[in-house]
Tab-separated table of C-alpha atoms in Angstrom:
chain	number	residue	atom	x	y	z
A	1221	MET	CA	28.878	-21.206	-24.831
A	1222	THR	CA	26.572	-18.795	-23.070
A	1223	SER	CA	26.312	-15.582	-25.297
A	1224	LEU	CA	26.020	-12.064	-23.458
A	1225	ILE	CA	23.022	-11.341	-25.727
A	1226	PRO	CA	20.425	-14.273	-25.139
A	1227	ILE	CA	20.110	-15.012	-28.746
A	1228	LEU	CA	18.129	-18.555	-28.215
A	1229	SER	CA	15.503	-16.736	-25.938
A	1230	LEU	CA	15.009	-14.068	-28.471
A	1231	LEU	CA	14.593	-16.499	-31.352
A	1232	ILE	CA	11.488	-17.490	-29.443
A	1233	PHE	CA	10.199	-14.171	-27.915
A	1234	LEU	CA	10.792	-11.826	-30.759
A	1235	PRO	CA	8.101	-13.568	-32.865
A	1236	LEU	CA	5.872	-13.798	-29.932
A	1237	ALA	CA	6.239	-9.998	-29.205
A	1238	GLY	CA	5.688	-9.540	-32.752
A	1239	ALA	CA	2.355	-11.615	-32.779
A	1240	LEU	CA	1.024	-9.535	-29.800
A	1241	LEU	CA	1.994	-6.352	-31.479
A	1242	VAL	CA	0.306	-7.103	-34.737
A	1243	PHE	CA	-2.606	-8.348	-32.836
A	1244	ALA	CA	-2.686	-5.049	-31.192
A	1245	LEU	CA	-2.644	-3.441	-34.741
A	1246	ARG	CA	-5.200	-5.764	-36.254
A	1247	ARG	CA	-7.794	-3.032	-37.191
A	1248	SER	CA	-5.303	-1.695	-39.922
A	1249	ALA	CA	-4.652	-4.487	-42.288
A	1250	SER	CA	-1.766	-2.387	-43.883
A	1251	ALA	CA	0.096	-1.933	-40.835
A	1252	ALA	CA	-0.093	-5.519	-39.526
A	1253	ARG	CA	1.198	-6.659	-42.637
A	1254	TRP	CA	4.091	-4.428	-42.739
A	1255	LEU	CA	4.913	-5.003	-39.141
A	1256	ALA	CA	4.514	-8.894	-39.521
A	1257	LEU	CA	7.152	-8.673	-42.406
A	1258	VAL	CA	9.491	-6.400	-40.314
A	1259	PHE	CA	9.440	-9.049	-37.418
A	1260	GLY	CA	9.782	-11.785	-39.821
A	1261	VAL	CA	12.862	-10.203	-41.457
A	1262	ALA	CA	14.280	-9.421	-37.874
A	1263	GLU	CA	13.839	-12.722	-36.908
A	1264	PHE	CA	15.750	-14.062	-40.076
A	1265	VAL	CA	18.762	-11.756	-39.448
A	1266	LEU	CA	18.920	-12.879	-35.860
A	1267	ALA	CA	18.663	-16.689	-36.910
A	1268	CYS	CA	21.714	-15.861	-39.245
A	1269	VAL	CA	23.886	-14.161	-36.485
A	1270	PRO	CA	25.262	-17.793	-34.914
A	1271	LEU	CA	26.808	-18.388	-38.473
A	1272	ALA	CA	29.327	-15.380	-37.812
A	1273	ILE	CA	30.411	-16.726	-34.306
A	1274	ASP	CA	32.717	-19.207	-33.154
A	1275	ARG	CA	30.886	-22.463	-33.131
A	1276	GLN	CA	33.320	-24.670	-31.437
A	1277	GLY	CA	31.020	-25.711	-28.500
A	1278	GLY	CA	31.338	-27.651	-25.439
A	1279	ALA	CA	34.411	-25.470	-24.115
A	1280	GLN	CA	32.473	-24.498	-20.887
A	1281	VAL	CA	31.855	-26.465	-17.742
A	1282	GLY	CA	28.001	-27.445	-17.977
A	1283	VAL	CA	27.513	-26.977	-21.521
A	1284	PRO	CA	26.818	-30.269	-23.508
A	1285	THR	CA	29.330	-31.242	-26.029
A	1286	GLY	CA	28.525	-29.790	-29.493
A	1287	PHE	CA	26.332	-26.996	-28.487
A	1288	PHE	CA	28.011	-23.587	-29.248
A	1289	LEU	CA	25.100	-21.420	-27.789
A	1290	TYR	CA	23.455	-22.554	-24.800
A	1291	GLN	CA	21.007	-20.858	-22.057
A	1292	ASP	CA	20.019	-22.767	-18.707
A	1293	HIS	CA	17.701	-21.173	-16.321
A	1294	GLY	CA	15.628	-22.506	-13.458
A	1295	TRP	CA	11.983	-22.697	-14.039
A	1296	ILE	CA	9.897	-25.065	-12.040
A	1297	ASP	CA	12.841	-26.499	-9.925
A	1298	ARG	CA	10.386	-28.514	-7.513
A	1299	PHE	CA	9.866	-30.939	-10.525
A	1300	GLY	CA	13.287	-30.804	-12.175
A	1301	ILE	CA	11.875	-28.723	-15.009
A	1302	ARG	CA	14.360	-26.056	-16.416
A	1303	PHE	CA	14.177	-23.420	-19.390
A	1304	THR	CA	17.293	-25.128	-21.111
A	1305	LEU	CA	18.066	-24.210	-24.756
A	1306	GLY	CA	20.706	-25.149	-27.114
A	1307	MET	CA	21.964	-24.564	-30.454
A	1308	ASP	CA	24.022	-26.880	-32.463
A	1309	GLY	CA	24.671	-27.078	-36.336
A	1310	ILE	CA	21.415	-29.195	-36.763
A	1311	SER	CA	19.040	-26.716	-34.907
A	1312	LEU	CA	20.944	-23.866	-36.459
A	1313	VAL	CA	19.804	-24.924	-39.827
A	1314	MET	CA	16.179	-25.671	-38.699
A	1315	VAL	CA	15.987	-22.165	-37.172
A	1316	ILE	CA	17.225	-20.484	-40.312
A	1317	LEU	CA	14.651	-22.560	-42.260
A	1318	THR	CA	11.937	-21.722	-39.900
A	1319	ALA	CA	12.654	-18.014	-40.111
A	1320	PHE	CA	12.941	-18.085	-43.855
A	1321	ILE	CA	9.697	-19.927	-44.316
A	1322	THR	CA	7.616	-17.666	-42.157
A	1323	ILE	CA	8.867	-14.748	-44.312
A	1324	VAL	CA	7.220	-16.556	-47.335
A	1325	ALA	CA	4.279	-17.322	-45.430
A	1326	VAL	CA	3.823	-13.657	-44.342
A	1327	ILE	CA	4.290	-12.397	-48.134
A	1328	ALA	CA	1.893	-15.175	-49.374
A	1329	SER	CA	-0.737	-13.783	-46.881
A	1330	TRP	CA	-0.546	-10.326	-48.308
A	1331	LYS	CA	-4.129	-10.411	-49.660
A	1332	VAL	CA	-6.101	-12.394	-47.074
A	1333	LYS	CA	-9.204	-10.805	-46.797
A	1334	GLU	CA	-10.794	-11.289	-43.397
A	1335	ARG	CA	-9.206	-10.557	-40.103
A	1336	GLN	CA	-5.876	-10.237	-41.579
A	1337	GLY	CA	-3.958	-8.985	-38.517
A	1338	LEU	CA	-5.099	-11.884	-36.498
A	1339	TYR	CA	-4.019	-14.151	-39.186
A	1340	LEU	CA	-0.549	-12.938	-39.225
A	1341	SER	CA	-0.383	-12.776	-35.542
A	1342	LEU	CA	-1.134	-16.445	-35.343
A	1343	LEU	CA	1.430	-17.137	-37.967
A	1344	LEU	CA	4.196	-15.357	-35.809
A	1345	ALA	CA	3.075	-17.151	-32.832
A	1346	LEU	CA	3.425	-20.468	-34.558
A	1347	GLN	CA	6.865	-19.311	-35.528
A	1348	GLY	CA	7.913	-18.795	-32.055
A	1349	ALA	CA	6.524	-22.251	-30.860
A	1350	VAL	CA	8.492	-23.983	-33.632
A	1351	GLN	CA	11.606	-22.097	-32.893
A	1352	GLY	CA	11.061	-23.050	-29.358
A	1353	LEU	CA	11.012	-26.608	-30.167
A	1354	PHE	CA	14.048	-26.609	-32.326
A	1355	LEU	CA	16.027	-25.240	-29.491
A	1356	SER	CA	14.822	-27.214	-26.424
A	1357	LEU	CA	17.230	-29.346	-24.447
A	1358	ASP	CA	14.560	-30.011	-21.752
A	1359	LEU	CA	11.985	-32.744	-22.491
A	1360	PHE	CA	9.266	-31.020	-20.649
A	1361	LEU	CA	9.953	-27.584	-22.449
A	1362	PHE	CA	10.110	-29.861	-25.937
A	1363	TYR	CA	6.597	-31.063	-25.242
A	1364	LEU	CA	5.372	-27.583	-24.293
A	1365	PHE	CA	6.343	-26.154	-27.670
A	1366	TRP	CA	5.016	-29.376	-29.292
A	1367	GLU	CA	1.556	-28.649	-28.079
A	1368	ALA	CA	1.880	-25.051	-28.598
A	1369	MET	CA	2.381	-25.452	-32.279
A	1370	LEU	CA	-1.164	-27.020	-32.467
A	1371	ILE	CA	-3.137	-24.013	-31.110
A	1372	PRO	CA	-2.319	-21.233	-33.811
A	1373	MET	CA	-2.518	-24.200	-36.497
A	1374	LEU	CA	-5.974	-25.182	-35.389
A	1375	PHE	CA	-7.343	-21.615	-35.779
A	1376	LEU	CA	-5.643	-20.943	-39.256
A	1377	ILE	CA	-7.429	-24.129	-40.565
A	1378	GLY	CA	-10.776	-23.756	-38.769
A	1379	VAL	CA	-11.344	-20.074	-39.141
A	1380	TRP	CA	-9.528	-19.426	-42.876
A	1381	GLY	CA	-9.689	-22.732	-44.183
A	1382	THR	CA	-11.940	-23.577	-47.051
A	1383	GLY	CA	-13.737	-27.064	-48.052
A	1384	ARG	CA	-14.389	-28.695	-44.699
A	1385	PRO	CA	-12.437	-26.682	-42.317
A	1386	VAL	CA	-14.210	-27.784	-39.023
A	1387	TYR	CA	-13.873	-31.461	-40.176
A	1388	SER	CA	-10.147	-31.246	-41.008
A	1389	THR	CA	-9.532	-29.437	-37.846
A	1390	ILE	CA	-11.104	-31.646	-35.657
A	1391	LYS	CA	-9.338	-34.550	-37.369
A	1392	PHE	CA	-5.998	-33.031	-37.140
A	1393	PHE	CA	-6.636	-32.375	-33.480
A	1394	LEU	CA	-7.682	-35.730	-32.697
A	1395	TYR	CA	-4.833	-37.440	-34.264
A	1396	THR	CA	-2.082	-35.096	-33.018
A	1397	PHE	CA	-3.475	-35.171	-29.479
A	1398	VAL	CA	-3.386	-38.596	-29.170
A	1399	GLY	CA	0.267	-38.935	-30.312
A	1400	SER	CA	1.136	-36.057	-28.039
A	1401	LEU	CA	-0.432	-38.091	-25.168
A	1402	LEU	CA	1.797	-40.999	-26.076
A	1403	MET	CA	4.845	-39.062	-26.058
A	1404	LEU	CA	3.886	-37.499	-22.775
A	1405	LEU	CA	3.559	-40.833	-21.015
A	1406	ALA	CA	6.911	-41.844	-22.377
A	1407	ILE	CA	8.551	-38.753	-21.170
A	1408	ILE	CA	6.963	-39.288	-17.742
A	1409	ALA	CA	8.093	-42.936	-17.496
A	1410	LEU	CA	11.776	-41.876	-18.446
A	1411	TYR	CA	11.577	-39.112	-15.682
A	1412	LEU	CA	10.737	-41.456	-13.264
A	1413	MET	CA	12.968	-44.173	-14.225
A	1414	HIS	CA	16.142	-41.709	-14.175
A	1415	GLY	CA	15.068	-40.253	-10.920
A	1416	ALA	CA	14.745	-43.754	-9.543
A	1417	GLN	CA	18.252	-44.706	-10.421
A	1418	THR	CA	20.090	-41.386	-9.872
A	1419	GLY	CA	18.139	-39.565	-7.179
A	1420	SER	CA	17.915	-36.646	-9.515
A	1421	TYR	CA	14.390	-36.021	-11.171
A	1422	THR	CA	15.176	-34.055	-14.344
A	1423	PHE	CA	13.787	-33.707	-17.873
A	1424	ALA	CA	17.283	-32.610	-19.252
A	1425	LEU	CA	17.906	-34.345	-22.325
A	1426	PRO	CA	21.633	-34.686	-21.967
A	1427	ALA	CA	20.902	-36.382	-18.429
A	1428	LEU	CA	18.244	-38.641	-19.758
A	1429	MET	CA	20.702	-40.086	-22.411
A	1430	HIS	CA	22.400	-41.902	-19.441
A	1431	THR	CA	19.310	-43.530	-18.199
A	1432	ALA	CA	19.586	-47.348	-18.192
A	1433	VAL	CA	16.225	-48.689	-19.971
A	1434	PRO	CA	15.476	-52.320	-19.994
A	1435	TYR	CA	14.978	-53.441	-23.443
A	1436	GLN	CA	11.403	-54.717	-23.379
A	1437	LEU	CA	10.487	-51.245	-21.647
A	1438	GLY	CA	12.527	-49.399	-24.324
A	1439	LEU	CA	10.675	-51.112	-27.064
A	1440	TRP	CA	7.407	-49.593	-25.394
A	1441	LEU	CA	8.955	-46.225	-24.762
A	1442	PHE	CA	10.478	-45.875	-28.257
A	1443	GLY	CA	7.126	-47.145	-29.681
A	1444	ALA	CA	5.292	-44.305	-28.115
A	1445	PHE	CA	7.613	-41.743	-29.370
A	1446	LEU	CA	7.858	-43.325	-32.821
A	1447	LEU	CA	3.797	-43.386	-32.956
A	1448	SER	CA	3.629	-39.545	-31.850
A	1449	PHE	CA	6.174	-38.434	-34.410
A	1450	ALA	CA	4.917	-40.713	-37.246
A	1451	ILE	CA	1.278	-39.053	-36.708
A	1452	LYS	CA	2.842	-35.535	-37.445
A	1453	PHE	CA	5.389	-36.619	-40.015
A	1454	PRO	CA	2.879	-38.413	-41.290
A	1455	LEU	CA	3.946	-41.836	-42.010
A	1456	PHE	CA	1.607	-44.486	-43.643
A	1457	PRO	CA	-0.667	-45.629	-42.532
A	1458	LEU	CA	-1.239	-42.659	-39.842
A	1459	HIS	CA	-1.420	-39.934	-42.628
A	1460	THR	CA	-5.208	-39.683	-43.127
A	1461	TRP	CA	-5.437	-36.383	-41.462
A	1462	GLN	CA	-2.897	-34.954	-43.690
A	1463	PRO	CA	-4.443	-34.513	-47.220
A	1464	ASP	CA	-7.682	-32.844	-45.606
A	1465	ALA	CA	-5.606	-30.622	-43.484
A	1466	TYR	CA	-3.393	-29.644	-46.279
A	1467	CYS	CA	-6.219	-29.094	-48.733
A	1468	ASP	CA	-8.435	-27.074	-46.463
A	1469	ALA	CA	-5.884	-24.948	-44.780
A	1470	PRO	CA	-5.182	-21.327	-46.285
A	1471	VAL	CA	-2.106	-21.180	-48.354
A	1472	ALA	CA	0.153	-19.939	-45.444
A	1473	GLY	CA	-1.258	-22.620	-43.221
A	1474	THR	CA	-0.526	-25.380	-45.795
A	1475	LEU	CA	3.098	-23.879	-46.150
A	1476	MET	CA	3.761	-24.139	-42.387
A	1477	LEU	CA	2.239	-27.499	-42.180
A	1478	ALA	CA	4.315	-28.934	-45.070
A	1479	SER	CA	7.540	-27.017	-44.641
A	1480	LEU	CA	7.932	-26.988	-40.812
A	1481	LEU	CA	5.502	-28.996	-38.664
A	1482	SER	CA	6.260	-32.191	-40.411
A	1483	LYS	CA	9.940	-31.361	-39.869
A	1484	THR	CA	9.453	-31.048	-36.072
A	1485	ALA	CA	8.662	-34.697	-36.136
A	1486	ALA	CA	11.826	-35.654	-38.151
A	1487	TYR	CA	13.766	-33.455	-35.867
A	1488	GLY	CA	12.304	-35.319	-32.727
A	1489	LEU	CA	13.485	-38.503	-33.984
A	1490	ILE	CA	16.798	-37.504	-34.666
A	1491	ARG	CA	17.239	-35.473	-31.509
A	1492	ILE	CA	15.354	-37.478	-28.942
A	1493	ALA	CA	14.012	-40.847	-29.887
A	1494	TYR	CA	16.645	-42.536	-31.716
A	1495	PRO	CA	19.716	-41.396	-29.087
A	1496	LEU	CA	17.536	-42.372	-26.146
A	1497	PHE	CA	16.687	-45.830	-27.303
A	1498	PRO	CA	19.474	-46.972	-29.461
A	1499	GLU	CA	18.521	-50.793	-28.797
A	1500	ALA	CA	15.039	-50.458	-29.235
A	1501	SER	CA	15.458	-48.157	-32.395
A	1502	ARG	CA	17.640	-50.857	-34.193
A	1503	ALA	CA	14.964	-53.543	-33.481
A	1504	LEU	CA	12.063	-51.412	-35.119
A	1505	THR	CA	14.215	-50.274	-38.084
A	1506	PRO	CA	12.963	-52.917	-40.630
A	1507	LEU	CA	9.556	-51.949	-39.706
A	1508	VAL	CA	10.486	-48.208	-40.136
A	1509	TYR	CA	12.021	-49.121	-43.612
A	1510	VAL	CA	8.842	-51.122	-44.691
A	1511	VAL	CA	6.536	-48.292	-43.787
A	1512	ALA	CA	8.812	-45.525	-45.482
A	1513	VAL	CA	8.973	-47.495	-48.775
A	1514	ILE	CA	5.320	-47.995	-48.692
A	1515	GLY	CA	4.746	-44.351	-48.249
A	1516	ILE	CA	7.139	-43.481	-50.766
A	1517	CYS	CA	5.593	-45.402	-53.426
A	1518	TYR	CA	1.811	-45.599	-52.399
A	1519	PHE	CA	1.749	-41.878	-51.954
A	1520	ALA	CA	3.356	-41.299	-55.429
A	1521	TRP	CA	0.954	-43.501	-56.925
A	1522	VAL	CA	-1.992	-41.822	-55.203
A	1523	ALA	CA	-0.862	-38.324	-56.229
A	1524	PHE	CA	-0.816	-39.536	-59.754
A	1525	ALA	CA	-4.565	-40.103	-59.714
A	1526	GLN	CA	-5.516	-36.911	-58.253
A	1527	ARG	CA	-7.182	-34.070	-60.066
A	1528	ASP	CA	-6.973	-31.334	-57.408
A	1529	MET	CA	-3.509	-30.017	-57.463
A	1530	LYS	CA	-3.317	-29.053	-53.935
A	1531	ARG	CA	-4.273	-32.720	-52.801
A	1532	MET	CA	-2.077	-34.033	-55.491
A	1533	LEU	CA	0.842	-31.990	-53.767
A	1534	ALA	CA	-0.379	-33.125	-50.414
A	1535	TYR	CA	0.227	-36.924	-51.379
A	1536	SER	CA	3.590	-35.758	-53.173
A	1537	SER	CA	4.748	-34.145	-49.938
A	1538	VAL	CA	4.145	-37.450	-47.752
A	1539	SER	CA	5.798	-39.502	-50.528
A	1540	HIS	CA	8.874	-37.235	-50.388
A	1541	MET	CA	8.961	-37.393	-46.651
A	1542	GLY	CA	9.372	-40.980	-46.834
A	1543	PHE	CA	12.897	-40.654	-47.847
A	1544	VAL	CA	13.627	-38.586	-44.606
A	1545	ALA	CA	12.093	-41.505	-42.678
A	1546	LEU	CA	14.304	-44.055	-44.585
A	1547	GLY	CA	17.367	-41.806	-44.132
A	1548	ILE	CA	16.914	-41.656	-40.148
A	1549	ALA	CA	16.184	-45.270	-40.002
A	1550	ALA	CA	19.439	-46.346	-41.716
A	1551	TRP	CA	21.131	-44.294	-38.714
A	1552	SER	CA	24.410	-43.979	-40.530
A	1553	PRO	CA	26.225	-40.640	-41.091
A	1554	VAL	CA	25.518	-40.555	-44.751
A	1555	ALA	CA	21.956	-41.548	-44.598
A	1556	VAL	CA	20.987	-39.137	-41.684
A	1557	SER	CA	22.678	-36.178	-43.211
A	1558	GLY	CA	20.843	-36.869	-46.376
A	1559	ALA	CA	17.615	-37.021	-44.311
A	1560	LEU	CA	18.464	-33.685	-42.783
A	1561	MET	CA	19.318	-32.254	-46.230
A	1562	GLN	CA	16.082	-33.550	-47.436
A	1563	MET	CA	14.277	-31.826	-44.713
A	1564	VAL	CA	15.539	-28.531	-45.834
A	1565	ASN	CA	14.907	-29.168	-49.536
A	1566	HIS	CA	11.517	-30.686	-49.051
A	1567	ALA	CA	10.515	-27.483	-46.930
A	1568	ILE	CA	11.743	-25.241	-49.614
A	1569	THR	CA	10.380	-27.159	-52.750
A	1570	THR	CA	6.872	-28.281	-51.551
A	1571	GLY	CA	6.542	-24.759	-49.883
A	1572	ALA	CA	7.200	-23.139	-53.273
A	1573	LEU	CA	4.737	-25.470	-55.031
A	1574	PHE	CA	1.856	-24.892	-52.373
A	1575	VAL	CA	2.423	-21.094	-52.939
A	1576	MET	CA	2.234	-21.426	-56.634
A	1577	VAL	CA	-0.941	-23.386	-56.447
A	1578	GLY	CA	-2.231	-20.887	-54.211
A	1579	MET	CA	-1.454	-18.257	-56.977
A	1580	LEU	CA	-3.355	-20.291	-59.684
A	1581	ASP	CA	-6.279	-20.764	-57.370
A	1582	GLU	CA	-6.411	-17.011	-56.695
A	1583	ARG	CA	-6.497	-16.155	-60.449
A	1584	ALA	CA	-8.707	-19.129	-61.888
A	1585	GLU	CA	-10.797	-19.811	-58.602
A	1586	SER	CA	-9.963	-23.448	-59.261
A	1587	ARG	CA	-7.378	-26.126	-58.337
A	1588	ASP	CA	-8.713	-28.699	-60.724
A	1589	LEU	CA	-6.157	-29.895	-63.301
A	1590	SER	CA	-9.240	-29.767	-66.048
A	1591	ASP	CA	-9.337	-25.961	-65.391
A	1592	PHE	CA	-5.901	-25.313	-66.786
A	1593	GLY	CA	-3.964	-25.731	-69.766
A	1594	GLY	CA	-1.771	-23.518	-71.936
A	1595	VAL	CA	-0.560	-21.690	-68.838
A	1596	TRP	CA	2.713	-21.410	-70.582
A	1597	GLY	CA	1.590	-19.194	-73.390
A	1598	LYS	CA	-0.602	-16.979	-71.284
A	1599	VAL	CA	1.792	-16.238	-68.392
A	1600	PRO	CA	5.458	-17.464	-69.127
A	1601	VAL	CA	6.844	-16.058	-65.898
A	1602	LEU	CA	4.496	-17.566	-63.673
A	1603	ALA	CA	4.751	-20.794	-65.803
A	1604	PHE	CA	8.543	-20.839	-65.697
A	1605	PHE	CA	8.803	-20.844	-61.888
A	1606	PHE	CA	6.110	-23.535	-61.773
A	1607	LEU	CA	8.283	-25.721	-64.248
A	1608	VAL	CA	11.506	-25.288	-62.004
A	1609	PHE	CA	10.058	-26.098	-58.746
A	1610	ASN	CA	8.322	-29.290	-60.052
A	1611	MET	CA	11.653	-30.042	-61.734
A	1612	ALA	CA	13.194	-29.734	-58.245
A	1613	SER	CA	10.635	-31.891	-56.697
A	1614	ALA	CA	11.110	-34.494	-59.171
A	1615	GLY	CA	14.813	-34.609	-58.266
A	1616	VAL	CA	16.379	-33.044	-61.499
A	1617	PRO	CA	19.924	-32.873	-61.136
A	1618	GLY	CA	21.297	-29.439	-60.422
A	1619	LEU	CA	18.361	-28.771	-58.260
A	1620	ASN	CA	18.002	-29.182	-54.696
A	1621	ASN	CA	15.866	-32.546	-54.244
A	1622	PHE	CA	18.315	-34.503	-56.473
A	1623	VAL	CA	21.178	-33.850	-54.002
A	1624	SER	CA	19.450	-34.884	-50.607
A	1625	GLU	CA	17.619	-38.025	-52.261
A	1626	LEU	CA	20.782	-39.123	-53.998
A	1627	ILE	CA	22.591	-39.111	-50.374
A	1628	VAL	CA	19.886	-40.906	-48.680
A	1629	LEU	CA	19.792	-43.599	-51.437
A	1630	VAL	CA	23.478	-43.928	-51.170
A	1631	GLY	CA	23.350	-43.995	-47.537
A	1632	VAL	CA	20.505	-46.422	-46.998
A	1633	PHE	CA	22.020	-48.799	-50.016
A	1634	LYS	CA	24.912	-49.429	-47.763
A	1635	VAL	CA	22.828	-51.057	-45.032
A	1636	ALA	CA	19.745	-51.952	-46.633
A	1637	PRO	CA	19.741	-52.260	-50.552
A	1638	ALA	CA	16.260	-53.514	-50.791
A	1639	ALA	CA	14.855	-50.626	-49.083
A	1640	ALA	CA	17.120	-48.229	-51.437
A	1641	LEU	CA	15.711	-49.945	-54.360
A	1642	GLY	CA	12.050	-49.653	-53.301
A	1643	ALA	CA	12.664	-45.978	-52.494
A	1644	PHE	CA	14.396	-45.526	-56.009
A	1645	LEU	CA	11.211	-46.899	-57.695
A	1646	GLY	CA	9.243	-44.476	-55.844
A	1647	SER	CA	11.466	-41.683	-57.207
A	1648	VAL	CA	10.345	-42.950	-60.651
A	1649	LEU	CA	6.851	-42.729	-59.976
A	1650	THR	CA	7.510	-39.165	-58.861
A	1651	LEU	CA	8.777	-38.264	-62.174
A	1652	ILE	CA	5.643	-39.729	-63.830
A	1653	TYR	CA	2.978	-37.772	-61.844
A	1654	THR	CA	5.233	-34.616	-62.152
A	1655	VAL	CA	5.370	-34.667	-65.818
A	1656	ARG	CA	1.744	-35.346	-65.836
A	1657	LEU	CA	1.047	-32.070	-63.613
A	1658	VAL	CA	3.240	-30.035	-65.690
A	1659	GLN	CA	1.943	-31.106	-69.153
A	1660	GLU	CA	-1.677	-30.618	-68.481
A	1661	VAL	CA	-1.269	-27.132	-66.473
A	1662	LEU	CA	1.309	-25.468	-68.826
A	1663	PHE	CA	1.208	-27.351	-72.031
A	1664	GLY	CA	-2.094	-29.108	-72.110
A	1665	LYS	CA	-5.157	-28.036	-74.275
A	1666	GLU	CA	-7.495	-25.478	-72.351
A	1667	SER	CA	-10.719	-27.012	-71.614
A	1668	LYS	CA	-12.447	-23.637	-70.993
A	1669	PRO	CA	-11.024	-19.974	-71.619
A	1670	THR	CA	-9.429	-18.666	-68.415
A	1671	VAL	CA	-7.917	-15.247	-68.029
A	1672	LEU	CA	-4.814	-15.198	-65.853
A	1673	ALA	CA	-2.870	-12.490	-64.655
A	1674	GLU	CA	0.984	-12.421	-64.853
A	1675	VAL	CA	3.081	-12.365	-61.350
A	1676	SER	CA	3.000	-9.358	-59.524
A	1677	LEU	CA	6.500	-7.736	-58.265
A	1678	ARG	CA	5.465	-9.091	-54.618
A	1679	GLU	CA	4.589	-12.630	-55.899
A	1680	GLY	CA	7.829	-12.494	-58.284
A	1681	SER	CA	10.171	-11.549	-55.322
A	1682	VAL	CA	8.814	-14.676	-53.341
A	1683	LEU	CA	9.232	-16.799	-56.471
A	1684	VAL	CA	12.847	-15.407	-57.307
A	1685	LEU	CA	13.786	-16.002	-53.471
A	1686	LEU	CA	12.792	-19.460	-53.467
A	1687	ALA	CA	14.131	-20.170	-56.712
A	1688	VAL	CA	17.648	-18.951	-55.583
A	1689	VAL	CA	17.699	-21.381	-52.671
A	1690	VAL	CA	16.704	-24.207	-54.930
A	1691	VAL	CA	19.602	-23.845	-57.411
A	1692	TYR	CA	22.028	-22.746	-54.651
A	1693	LEU	CA	21.451	-26.076	-52.695
A	1694	GLY	CA	21.208	-28.032	-55.770
A	1695	VAL	CA	24.746	-26.946	-56.972
A	1696	HIS	CA	26.494	-26.173	-53.782
A	1697	PRO	CA	25.048	-28.011	-50.566
A	1698	GLY	CA	28.553	-28.195	-48.844
A	1699	PRO	CA	28.015	-25.498	-46.323
A	1700	VAL	CA	24.822	-26.973	-45.283
A	1701	LEU	CA	25.932	-30.562	-45.039
A	1702	ASP	CA	28.976	-29.369	-42.939
A	1703	LEU	CA	26.901	-27.871	-40.449
A	1704	PHE	CA	25.308	-31.379	-39.837
A	1705	LYS	CA	28.536	-33.072	-39.648
A	1706	ALA	CA	29.749	-32.643	-35.809
A	1707	PRO	CA	26.468	-32.950	-34.341
A	1708	LEU	CA	25.595	-36.055	-36.052
A	1709	GLU	CA	28.772	-37.577	-35.029
A	1710	LEU	CA	27.887	-37.205	-31.498
A	1711	LEU	CA	24.279	-38.274	-32.005
A	1712	LEU	CA	25.337	-41.420	-33.721
A	1713	ASN	CA	27.942	-42.532	-31.241
A	1714	LYS	CA	25.529	-41.948	-28.258
């Protein structure tokens, strides 16, 4: 349906307007902080509005089946480029997730010391670009938002990063830029092919779904999309930019990278690559299985070997994203719904752990495991939340990651039992490094006296919020899974 209130456009332009206003007030750090939080909360409320409306889409002529909110405006008509946005159950969940994570990022940035207004302004701009990507139904628009996400992220790492920020920024840029060019070439090839076949040159995703692509050419085009998304994912062996970028980025930057930007790649695979090239994707499925299982096991093993907590979580994050890749590759209703659920759970749990490592780093000025120990006895509230989020990450029943990883394993086992067993081995390795992390930080012997402060009211509010979501999705994931059901049926039947 087309809404009287342009909700979809507002979801993109509200944070962009907030970014401009926060930038204008950058000389007053306090005003910039509160204004960024107000815009973050307003965006979250707006993102939740579609939950209360009729979501039976496809009733109107011209609206793609399954989309209950839809906007289509002419933009660059000469080249068939339109400002087309749509929302179904999948994009609704991603939009709400983006709004929620951005609020956490803003609160986690409360004590940024230098140029805080500009910092928060970039966070809101990044949010607007991510929302645009999750809502785009025009491939040119999708590519535009894909590239736009890079700009604020490059500044966040390069200006506010630690360690080797310039090196990490350049590496991140080169990897993602090369991947983006591959995707652009594939999009243009598809555009020209569709135009030659139908006489209608368009970037509209629903129209391009009907393009007849020769098998061999489809392999190349799907390969270009796959490589582009695999870099941002990241999948083995295209991951080498990730540990550096995650470690050197500021806390909120790492949070946005791990919780949202990696999800845009998985979303692109589900929304674009697999439905556009069903035969080519089936041909390359064994390759994706192998890469995903290697990633789950190898990165869990590498995480175990780390002493820097943030680097350990960086490798852990890639390992968990392997479950998402595995579920997408299986391309069955159960496996892909598990992959989507894992995208949400990974964003919440990994984001929470990066925020907590930021809190520990802020207090002890160190992320090395050797500098901690006995934290449980010093700051029990902080230690409690650290334990909860690590248990969730390890897949303990009753918490969120258990549900999604179990669904993925069940879905994949039906079509590729060997891959499911390999992933299960990786989940055992996850348990091992998590036990090591918790034991050394919370209960290990303290190597040097370190005074730690308990969580503040601001920090506690963020941790409680995240913990509530972790528990809720662990015991009652049904409502979120229900939102995925109808759009997945349509995508899988294309």
